[in-house]
mmCIF file of C-alpha atoms in Angstrom:
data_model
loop_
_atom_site.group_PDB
_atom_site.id
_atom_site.type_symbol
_atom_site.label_atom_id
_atom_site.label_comp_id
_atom_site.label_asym_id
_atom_site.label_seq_id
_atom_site.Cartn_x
_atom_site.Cartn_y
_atom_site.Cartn_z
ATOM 1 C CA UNK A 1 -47.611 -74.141 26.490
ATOM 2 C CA UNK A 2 -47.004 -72.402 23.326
ATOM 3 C CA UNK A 3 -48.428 -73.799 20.044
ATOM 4 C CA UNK A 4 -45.939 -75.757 17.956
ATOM 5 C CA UNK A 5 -45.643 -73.798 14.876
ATOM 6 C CA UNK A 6 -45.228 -76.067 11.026
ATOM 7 C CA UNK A 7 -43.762 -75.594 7.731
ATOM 8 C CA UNK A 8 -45.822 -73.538 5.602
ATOM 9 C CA UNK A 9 -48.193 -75.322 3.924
ATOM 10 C CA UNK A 10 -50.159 -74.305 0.455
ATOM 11 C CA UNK A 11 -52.392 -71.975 2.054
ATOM 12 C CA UNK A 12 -50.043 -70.333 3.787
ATOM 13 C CA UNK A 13 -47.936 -69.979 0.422
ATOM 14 C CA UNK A 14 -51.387 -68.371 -0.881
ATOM 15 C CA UNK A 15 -51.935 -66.045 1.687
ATOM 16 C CA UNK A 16 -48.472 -64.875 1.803
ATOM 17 C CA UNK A 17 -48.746 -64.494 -1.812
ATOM 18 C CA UNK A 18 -51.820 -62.367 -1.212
ATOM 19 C CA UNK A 19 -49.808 -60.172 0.950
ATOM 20 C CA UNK A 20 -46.628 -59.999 -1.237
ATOM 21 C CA UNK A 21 -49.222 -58.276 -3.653
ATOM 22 C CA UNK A 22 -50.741 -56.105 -1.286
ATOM 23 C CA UNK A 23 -47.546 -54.757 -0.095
ATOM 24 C CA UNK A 24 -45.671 -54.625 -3.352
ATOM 25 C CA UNK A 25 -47.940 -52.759 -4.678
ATOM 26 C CA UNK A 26 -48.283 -49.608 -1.593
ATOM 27 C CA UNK A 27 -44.983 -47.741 -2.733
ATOM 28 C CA UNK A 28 -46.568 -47.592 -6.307
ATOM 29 C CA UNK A 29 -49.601 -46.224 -5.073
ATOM 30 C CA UNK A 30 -48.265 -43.467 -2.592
ATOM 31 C CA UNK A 31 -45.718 -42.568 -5.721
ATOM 32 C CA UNK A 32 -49.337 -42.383 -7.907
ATOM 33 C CA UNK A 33 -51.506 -40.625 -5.663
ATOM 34 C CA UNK A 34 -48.609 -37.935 -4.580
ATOM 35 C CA UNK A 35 -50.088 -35.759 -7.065
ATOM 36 C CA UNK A 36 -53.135 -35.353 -5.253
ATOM 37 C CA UNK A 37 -52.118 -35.818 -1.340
ATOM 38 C CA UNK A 38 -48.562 -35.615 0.226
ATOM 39 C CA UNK A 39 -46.484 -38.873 0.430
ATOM 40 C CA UNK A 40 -46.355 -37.935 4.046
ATOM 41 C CA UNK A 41 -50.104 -36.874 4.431
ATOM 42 C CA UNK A 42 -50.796 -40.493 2.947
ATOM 43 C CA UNK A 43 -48.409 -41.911 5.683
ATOM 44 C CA UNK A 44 -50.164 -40.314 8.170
ATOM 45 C CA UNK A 45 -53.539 -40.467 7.474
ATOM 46 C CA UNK A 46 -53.231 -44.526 7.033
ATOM 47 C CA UNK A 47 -51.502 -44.446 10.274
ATOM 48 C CA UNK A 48 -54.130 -42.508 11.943
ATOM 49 C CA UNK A 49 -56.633 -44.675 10.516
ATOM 50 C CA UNK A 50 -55.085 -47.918 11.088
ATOM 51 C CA UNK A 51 -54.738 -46.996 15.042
ATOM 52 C CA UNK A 52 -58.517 -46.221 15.278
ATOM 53 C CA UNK A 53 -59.079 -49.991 14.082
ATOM 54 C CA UNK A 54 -56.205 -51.632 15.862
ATOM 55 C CA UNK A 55 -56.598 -49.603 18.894
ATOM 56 C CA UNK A 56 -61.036 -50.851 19.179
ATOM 57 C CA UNK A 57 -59.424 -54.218 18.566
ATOM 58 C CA UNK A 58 -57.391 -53.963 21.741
ATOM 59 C CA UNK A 59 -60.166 -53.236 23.561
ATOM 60 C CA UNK A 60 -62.297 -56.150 22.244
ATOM 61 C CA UNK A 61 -58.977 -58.910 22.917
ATOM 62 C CA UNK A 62 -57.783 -56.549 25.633
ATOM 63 C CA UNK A 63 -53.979 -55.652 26.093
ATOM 64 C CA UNK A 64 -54.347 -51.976 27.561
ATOM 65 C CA UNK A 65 -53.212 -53.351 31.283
ATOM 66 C CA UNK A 66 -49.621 -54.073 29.871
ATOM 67 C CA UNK A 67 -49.225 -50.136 28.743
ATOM 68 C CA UNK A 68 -47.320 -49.137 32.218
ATOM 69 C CA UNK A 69 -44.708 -51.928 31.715
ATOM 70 C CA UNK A 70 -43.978 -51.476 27.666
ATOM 71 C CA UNK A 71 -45.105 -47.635 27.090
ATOM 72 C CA UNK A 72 -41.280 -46.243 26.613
ATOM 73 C CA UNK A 73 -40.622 -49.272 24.241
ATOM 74 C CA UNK A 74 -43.701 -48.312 22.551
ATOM 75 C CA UNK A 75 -43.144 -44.745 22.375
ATOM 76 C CA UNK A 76 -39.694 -45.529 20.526
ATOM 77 C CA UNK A 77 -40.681 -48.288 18.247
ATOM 78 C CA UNK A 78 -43.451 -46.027 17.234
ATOM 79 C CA UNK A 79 -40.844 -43.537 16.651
ATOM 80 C CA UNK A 80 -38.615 -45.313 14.732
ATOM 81 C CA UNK A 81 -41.774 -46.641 12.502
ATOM 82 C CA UNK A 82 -43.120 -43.013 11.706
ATOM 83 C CA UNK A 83 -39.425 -42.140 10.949
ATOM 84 C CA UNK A 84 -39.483 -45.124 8.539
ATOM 85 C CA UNK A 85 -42.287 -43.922 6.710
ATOM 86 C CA UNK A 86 -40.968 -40.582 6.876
ATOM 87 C CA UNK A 87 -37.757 -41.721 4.884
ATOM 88 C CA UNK A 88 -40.275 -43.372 2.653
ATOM 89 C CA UNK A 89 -42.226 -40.312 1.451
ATOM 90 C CA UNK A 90 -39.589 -38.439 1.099
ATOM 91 C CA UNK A 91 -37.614 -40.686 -0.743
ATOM 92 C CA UNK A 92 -40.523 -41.285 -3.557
ATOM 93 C CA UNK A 93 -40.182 -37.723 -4.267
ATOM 94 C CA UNK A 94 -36.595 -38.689 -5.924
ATOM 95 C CA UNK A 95 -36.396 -41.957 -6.725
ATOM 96 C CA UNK A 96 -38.696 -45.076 -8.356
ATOM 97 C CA UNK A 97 -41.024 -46.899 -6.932
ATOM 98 C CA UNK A 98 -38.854 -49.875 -7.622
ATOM 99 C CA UNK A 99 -36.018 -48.730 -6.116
ATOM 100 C CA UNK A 100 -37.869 -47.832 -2.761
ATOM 101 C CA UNK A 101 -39.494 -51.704 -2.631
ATOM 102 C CA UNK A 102 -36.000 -53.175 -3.149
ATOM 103 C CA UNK A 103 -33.695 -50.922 -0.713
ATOM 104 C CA UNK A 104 -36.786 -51.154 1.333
ATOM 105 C CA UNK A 105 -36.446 -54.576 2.343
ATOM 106 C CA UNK A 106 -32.693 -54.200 3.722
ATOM 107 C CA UNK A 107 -34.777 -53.992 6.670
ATOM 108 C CA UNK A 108 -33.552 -57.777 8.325
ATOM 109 C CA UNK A 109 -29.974 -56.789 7.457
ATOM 110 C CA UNK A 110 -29.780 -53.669 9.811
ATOM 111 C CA UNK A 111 -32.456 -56.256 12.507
ATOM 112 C CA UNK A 112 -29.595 -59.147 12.219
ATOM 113 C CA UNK A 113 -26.573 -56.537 12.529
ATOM 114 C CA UNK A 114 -28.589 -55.011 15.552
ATOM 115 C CA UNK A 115 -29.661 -58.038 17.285
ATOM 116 C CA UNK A 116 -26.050 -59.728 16.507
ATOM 117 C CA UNK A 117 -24.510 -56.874 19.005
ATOM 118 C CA UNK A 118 -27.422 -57.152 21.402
ATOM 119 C CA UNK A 119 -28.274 -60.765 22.379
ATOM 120 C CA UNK A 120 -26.078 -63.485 22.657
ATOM 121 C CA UNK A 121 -28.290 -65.899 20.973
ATOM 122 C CA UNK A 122 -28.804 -64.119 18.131
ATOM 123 C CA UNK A 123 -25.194 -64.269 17.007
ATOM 124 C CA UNK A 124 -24.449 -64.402 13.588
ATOM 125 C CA UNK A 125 -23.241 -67.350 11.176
ATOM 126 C CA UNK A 126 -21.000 -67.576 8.281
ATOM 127 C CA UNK A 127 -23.855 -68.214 6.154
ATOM 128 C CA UNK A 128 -25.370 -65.143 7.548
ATOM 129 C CA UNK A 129 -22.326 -62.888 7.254
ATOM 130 C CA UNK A 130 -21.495 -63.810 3.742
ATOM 131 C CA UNK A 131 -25.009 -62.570 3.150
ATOM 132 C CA UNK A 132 -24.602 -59.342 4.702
ATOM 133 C CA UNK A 133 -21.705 -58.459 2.490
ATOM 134 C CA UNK A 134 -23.944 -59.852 -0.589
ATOM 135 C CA UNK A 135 -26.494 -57.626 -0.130
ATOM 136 C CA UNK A 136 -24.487 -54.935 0.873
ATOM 137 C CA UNK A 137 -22.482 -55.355 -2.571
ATOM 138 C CA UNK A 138 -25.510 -54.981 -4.241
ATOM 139 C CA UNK A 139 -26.300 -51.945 -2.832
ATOM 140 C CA UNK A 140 -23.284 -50.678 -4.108
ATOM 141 C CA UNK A 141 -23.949 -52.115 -7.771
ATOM 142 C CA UNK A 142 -27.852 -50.566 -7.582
ATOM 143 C CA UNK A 143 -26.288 -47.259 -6.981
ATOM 144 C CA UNK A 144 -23.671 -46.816 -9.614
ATOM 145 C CA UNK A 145 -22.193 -50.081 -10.982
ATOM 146 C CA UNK A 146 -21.592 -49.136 -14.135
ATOM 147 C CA UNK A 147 -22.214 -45.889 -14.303
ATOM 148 C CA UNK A 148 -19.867 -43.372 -14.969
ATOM 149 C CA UNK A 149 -19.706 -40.225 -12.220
ATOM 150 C CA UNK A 150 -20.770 -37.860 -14.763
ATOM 151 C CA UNK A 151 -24.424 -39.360 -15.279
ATOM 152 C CA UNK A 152 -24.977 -40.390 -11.985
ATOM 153 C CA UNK A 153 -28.722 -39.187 -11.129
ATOM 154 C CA UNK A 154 -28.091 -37.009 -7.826
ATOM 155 C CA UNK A 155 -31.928 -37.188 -6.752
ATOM 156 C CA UNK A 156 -32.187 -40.678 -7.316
ATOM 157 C CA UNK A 157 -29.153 -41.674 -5.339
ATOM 158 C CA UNK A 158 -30.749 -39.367 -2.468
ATOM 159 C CA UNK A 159 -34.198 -41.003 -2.857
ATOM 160 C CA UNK A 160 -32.097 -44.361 -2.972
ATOM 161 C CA UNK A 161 -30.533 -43.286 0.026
ATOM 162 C CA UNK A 162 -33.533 -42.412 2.052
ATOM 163 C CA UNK A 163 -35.123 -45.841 0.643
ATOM 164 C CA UNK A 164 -32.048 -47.811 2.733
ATOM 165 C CA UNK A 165 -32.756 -45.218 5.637
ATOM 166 C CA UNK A 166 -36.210 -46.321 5.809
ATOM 167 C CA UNK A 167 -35.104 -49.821 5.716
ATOM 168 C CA UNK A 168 -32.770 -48.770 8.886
ATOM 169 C CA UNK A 169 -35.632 -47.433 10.692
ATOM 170 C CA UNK A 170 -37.734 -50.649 9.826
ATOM 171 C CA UNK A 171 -34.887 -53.108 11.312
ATOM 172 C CA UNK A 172 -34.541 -51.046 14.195
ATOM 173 C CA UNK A 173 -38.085 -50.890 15.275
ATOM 174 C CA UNK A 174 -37.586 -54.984 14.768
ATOM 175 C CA UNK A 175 -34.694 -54.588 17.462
ATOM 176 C CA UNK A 176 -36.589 -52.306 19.936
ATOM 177 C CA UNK A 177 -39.136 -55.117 19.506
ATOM 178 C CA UNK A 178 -37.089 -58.027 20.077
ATOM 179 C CA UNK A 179 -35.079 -56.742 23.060
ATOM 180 C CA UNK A 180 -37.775 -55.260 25.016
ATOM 181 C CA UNK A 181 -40.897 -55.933 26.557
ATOM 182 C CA UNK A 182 -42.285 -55.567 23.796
ATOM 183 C CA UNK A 183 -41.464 -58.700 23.129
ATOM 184 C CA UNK A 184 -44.685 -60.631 25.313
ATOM 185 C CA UNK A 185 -46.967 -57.873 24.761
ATOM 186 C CA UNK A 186 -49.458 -58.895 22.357
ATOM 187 C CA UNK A 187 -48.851 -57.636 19.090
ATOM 188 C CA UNK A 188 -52.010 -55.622 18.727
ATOM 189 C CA UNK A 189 -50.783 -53.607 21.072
ATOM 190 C CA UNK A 190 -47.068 -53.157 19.682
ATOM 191 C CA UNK A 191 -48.828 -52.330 16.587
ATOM 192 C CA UNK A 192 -51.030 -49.681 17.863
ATOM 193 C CA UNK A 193 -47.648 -48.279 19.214
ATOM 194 C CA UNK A 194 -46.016 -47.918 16.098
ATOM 195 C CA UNK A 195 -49.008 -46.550 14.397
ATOM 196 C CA UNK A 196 -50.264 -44.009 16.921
ATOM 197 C CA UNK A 197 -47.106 -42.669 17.506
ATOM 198 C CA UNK A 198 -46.144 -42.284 14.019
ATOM 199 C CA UNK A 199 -49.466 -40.693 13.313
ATOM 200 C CA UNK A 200 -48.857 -38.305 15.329
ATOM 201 C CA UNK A 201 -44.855 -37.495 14.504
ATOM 202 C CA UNK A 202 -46.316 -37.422 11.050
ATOM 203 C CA UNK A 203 -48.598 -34.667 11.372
ATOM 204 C CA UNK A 204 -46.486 -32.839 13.256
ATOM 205 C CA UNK A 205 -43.548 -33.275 10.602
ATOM 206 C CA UNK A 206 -46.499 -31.932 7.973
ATOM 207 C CA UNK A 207 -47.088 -29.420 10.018
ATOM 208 C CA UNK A 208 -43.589 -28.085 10.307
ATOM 209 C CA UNK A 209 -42.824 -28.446 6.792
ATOM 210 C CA UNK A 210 -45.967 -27.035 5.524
ATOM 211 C CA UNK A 211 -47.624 -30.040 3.880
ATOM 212 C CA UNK A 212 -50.490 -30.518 6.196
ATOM 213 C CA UNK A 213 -53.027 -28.927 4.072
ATOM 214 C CA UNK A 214 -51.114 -30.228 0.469
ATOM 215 C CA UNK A 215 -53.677 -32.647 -0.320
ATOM 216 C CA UNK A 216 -57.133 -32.700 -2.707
ATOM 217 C CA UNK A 217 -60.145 -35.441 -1.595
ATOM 218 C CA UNK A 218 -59.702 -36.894 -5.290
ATOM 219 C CA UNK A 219 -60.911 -40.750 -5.704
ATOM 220 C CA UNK A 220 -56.967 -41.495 -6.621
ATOM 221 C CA UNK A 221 -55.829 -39.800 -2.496
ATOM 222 C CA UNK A 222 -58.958 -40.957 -1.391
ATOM 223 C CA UNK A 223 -58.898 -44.374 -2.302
ATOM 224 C CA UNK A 224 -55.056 -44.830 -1.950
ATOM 225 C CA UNK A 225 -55.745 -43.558 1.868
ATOM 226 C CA UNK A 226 -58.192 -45.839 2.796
ATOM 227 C CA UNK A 227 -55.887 -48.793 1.032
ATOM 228 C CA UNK A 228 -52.804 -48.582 2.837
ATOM 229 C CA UNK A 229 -54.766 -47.693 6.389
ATOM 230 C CA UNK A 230 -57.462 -50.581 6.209
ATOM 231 C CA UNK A 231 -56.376 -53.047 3.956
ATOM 232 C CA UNK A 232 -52.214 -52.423 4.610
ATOM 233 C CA UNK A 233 -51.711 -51.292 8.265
ATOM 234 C CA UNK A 234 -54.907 -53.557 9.546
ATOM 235 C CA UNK A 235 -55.761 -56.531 7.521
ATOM 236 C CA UNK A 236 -52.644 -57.748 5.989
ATOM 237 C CA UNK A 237 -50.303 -56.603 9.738
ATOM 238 C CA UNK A 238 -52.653 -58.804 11.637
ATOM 239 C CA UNK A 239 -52.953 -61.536 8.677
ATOM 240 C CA UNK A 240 -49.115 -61.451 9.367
ATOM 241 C CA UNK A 241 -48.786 -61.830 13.021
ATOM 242 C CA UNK A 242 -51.756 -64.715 12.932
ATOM 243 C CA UNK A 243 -49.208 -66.539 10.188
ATOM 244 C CA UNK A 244 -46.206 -66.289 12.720
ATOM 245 C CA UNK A 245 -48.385 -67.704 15.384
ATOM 246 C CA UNK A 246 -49.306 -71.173 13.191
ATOM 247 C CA UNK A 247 -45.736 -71.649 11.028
ATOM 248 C CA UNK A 248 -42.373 -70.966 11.323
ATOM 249 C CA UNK A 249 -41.093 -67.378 10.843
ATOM 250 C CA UNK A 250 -37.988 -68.242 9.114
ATOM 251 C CA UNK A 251 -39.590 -69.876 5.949
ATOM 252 C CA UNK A 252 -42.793 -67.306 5.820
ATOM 253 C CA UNK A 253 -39.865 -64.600 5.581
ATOM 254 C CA UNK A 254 -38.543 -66.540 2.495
ATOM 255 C CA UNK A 255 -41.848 -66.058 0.837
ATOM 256 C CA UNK A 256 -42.269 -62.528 2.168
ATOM 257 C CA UNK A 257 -39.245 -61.645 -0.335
ATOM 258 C CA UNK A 258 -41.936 -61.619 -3.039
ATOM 259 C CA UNK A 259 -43.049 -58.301 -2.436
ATOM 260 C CA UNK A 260 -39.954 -56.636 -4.048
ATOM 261 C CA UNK A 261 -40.639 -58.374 -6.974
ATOM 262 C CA UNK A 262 -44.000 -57.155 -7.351
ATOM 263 C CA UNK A 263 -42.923 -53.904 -6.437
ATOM 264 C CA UNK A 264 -40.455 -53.731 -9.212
ATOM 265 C CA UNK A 265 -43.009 -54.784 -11.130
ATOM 266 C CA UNK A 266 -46.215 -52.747 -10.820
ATOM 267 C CA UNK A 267 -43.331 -49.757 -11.124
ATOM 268 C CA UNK A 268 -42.511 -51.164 -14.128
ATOM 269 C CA UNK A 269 -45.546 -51.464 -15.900
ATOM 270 C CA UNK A 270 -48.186 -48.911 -14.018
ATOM 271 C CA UNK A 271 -45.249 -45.893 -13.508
ATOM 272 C CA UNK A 272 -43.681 -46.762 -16.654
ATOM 273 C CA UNK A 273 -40.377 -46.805 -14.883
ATOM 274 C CA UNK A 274 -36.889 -47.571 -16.357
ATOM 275 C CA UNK A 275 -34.473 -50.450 -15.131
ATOM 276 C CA UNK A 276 -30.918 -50.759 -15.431
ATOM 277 C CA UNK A 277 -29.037 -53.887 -15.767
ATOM 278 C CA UNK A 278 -26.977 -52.431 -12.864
ATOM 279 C CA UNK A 279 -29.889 -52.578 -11.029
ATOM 280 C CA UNK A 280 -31.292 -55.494 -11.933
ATOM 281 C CA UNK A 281 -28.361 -57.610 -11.083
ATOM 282 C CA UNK A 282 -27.899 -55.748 -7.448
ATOM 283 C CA UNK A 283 -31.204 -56.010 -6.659
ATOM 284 C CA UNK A 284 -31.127 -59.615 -7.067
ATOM 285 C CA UNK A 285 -27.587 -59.974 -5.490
ATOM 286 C CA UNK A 286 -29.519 -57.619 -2.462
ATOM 287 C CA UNK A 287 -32.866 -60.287 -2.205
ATOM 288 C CA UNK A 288 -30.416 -63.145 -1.890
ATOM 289 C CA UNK A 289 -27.833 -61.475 0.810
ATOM 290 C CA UNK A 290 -31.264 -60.313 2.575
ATOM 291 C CA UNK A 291 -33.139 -64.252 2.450
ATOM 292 C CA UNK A 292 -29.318 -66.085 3.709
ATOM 293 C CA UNK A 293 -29.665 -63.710 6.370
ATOM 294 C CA UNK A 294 -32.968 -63.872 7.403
ATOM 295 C CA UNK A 295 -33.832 -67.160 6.924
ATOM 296 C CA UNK A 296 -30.382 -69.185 7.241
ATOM 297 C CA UNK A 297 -31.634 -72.205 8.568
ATOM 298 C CA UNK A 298 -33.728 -72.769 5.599
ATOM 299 C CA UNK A 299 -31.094 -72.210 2.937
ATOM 300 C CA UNK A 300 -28.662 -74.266 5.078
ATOM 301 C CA UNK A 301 -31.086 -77.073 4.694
ATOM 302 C CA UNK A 302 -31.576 -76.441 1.301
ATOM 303 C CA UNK A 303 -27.652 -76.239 0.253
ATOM 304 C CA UNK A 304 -27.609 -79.777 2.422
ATOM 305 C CA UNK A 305 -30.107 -81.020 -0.199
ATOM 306 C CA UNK A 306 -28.151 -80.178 -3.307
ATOM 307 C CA UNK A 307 -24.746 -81.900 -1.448
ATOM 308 C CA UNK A 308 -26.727 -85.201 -0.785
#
């Protein structure tokens, strides 16, 4: 019998706040070390890294003995992860760190759109839809509200674009997840998927392009390596999946929609980056379209609330 999961309690609040932090602040240090190592070296070095660790840890819990049943699942949710991170370090070469945290998290719009289409009982609701065409208005206002054609930034609205690509890639790994058997594997083992696989698309993608060798063993690539591969892709993934397991998913997502904010704001004040009001206002109109989606039960009951 499977455990019956509870509200969120205040140490789950303060680890998910712990984890908001941690992966707020990732896009501003890829963006900060890129002088010394590749965006895409970093991505696949802390994949590489992160498999090593998740990969011994599958042998310790065990998990190998489903591989022949979920290995083609694997192979394309793997895919679709290194793709994400390819869209990610690309896109930090044109636009802010605080753009890439907020189109980023589009991620449970393109998930709800895909598993909408895919499994019967994960049809949408009003509440839901409305939100979708929230968020998707303040995509549109991020990009150019207010802003006339002739100072429209081309790079940024490319790096912007890549940013909702990577989200894209994100909710779609979430789908290949969800409506496979992926789905009872254990989630080490969907994790070591993802980050094997993109590993290894990663290097290959460096090696095509010619930035395998673009990086310099300074503290700054060094450090920012070993960061996102240990304490990103290992500690604060499995941190995740053990929080599923003991409360409900659809409030921890509400407090997962932290990590924008942090990510706008270590841009802001480490990267010294510069924030329109257009932005602003559609990332926050993009945050609210993304939580009514992703956690509509929740802001159902809380709209009951403010009624009664």
């Amino acid at each position: 019998m499977s455990a019956v999961r509870k509200n969120p309690d205040a140490f789950a609040f303060q680890v998910m706040l712990g984890l908001c932090l941690i992966w707020g602040c990732q896009q501003v240090l890829i963006k900060s070390a890129a002088v010394d190592i590749a965006p895409v070296m970093q991505a696949a070095f802390r994949n590489g890294i992160a498999a090593v660790l998740v990969g011994l840890l599958v042998c310790f819990r065990g998990g190998w003995s489903q591989v022949g049943s979920t290995w083609r699942a694997g192979l394309l949710a793997g895919a679709l992860f290194g793709l994400e991170f390819l869209f990610i370090a690309e896109g930090l070469k044109l636009t802010s760190a605080a753009h890439m945290s907020v189109f980023l998290y589009t991620a449970p719009i393109f998930t709800a759109l895909g598993l909408h289409f895919m499994m019967p009982s994960e049809r949408l609701r009003l509440l839901q839809w409305l939100g979708i065409l929230l968020a998707f208005g303040g995509i549109a206002l991020a990009f150019a509200g207010g802003v006339s054609l002739e100072h429209l930034d081309g790079r940024m609205l490319l790096g912007d674009a890549l940013a909702i690509l990577a989200g894209l890639a994100w909710g779609a790994t979430t789908v290949v997840v969800r409506g496979s058997r992926l789905s009872e594997a254990p989630a080490t083992l969907t994790l070591f998927y993802q980050l094997a696989v993109g590993f290894v698309g990663l290097v290959l993608i460096a090696l095509v392009s010619g930035q395998i060798a673009d990086f310099s063993l300074t503290p700054l690539a060094v450090g920012s390596v070993l960061f996102q591969g240990i304490v990103v892709s290992f500690v604060s993934y499995l941190t995740w999946f053990w929080l599923l397991r003991k409360y409900l998913a659809s409030n921890l997502a509400v407090f997962s929609f932290i990590t924008p904010l942090f990510g706008v704001t270590f841009g802001v004040l480490l990267l010294d980056e510069p924030l329109s009001l257009n932005f602003v206002i559609g990332a926050v109109m993009v945050l609210l379209g993304v939580i009514m989606v992703s956690a509509e039960a929740w802001v159902r009951q809380q709209l009951r609330k403010l009624v009664g």
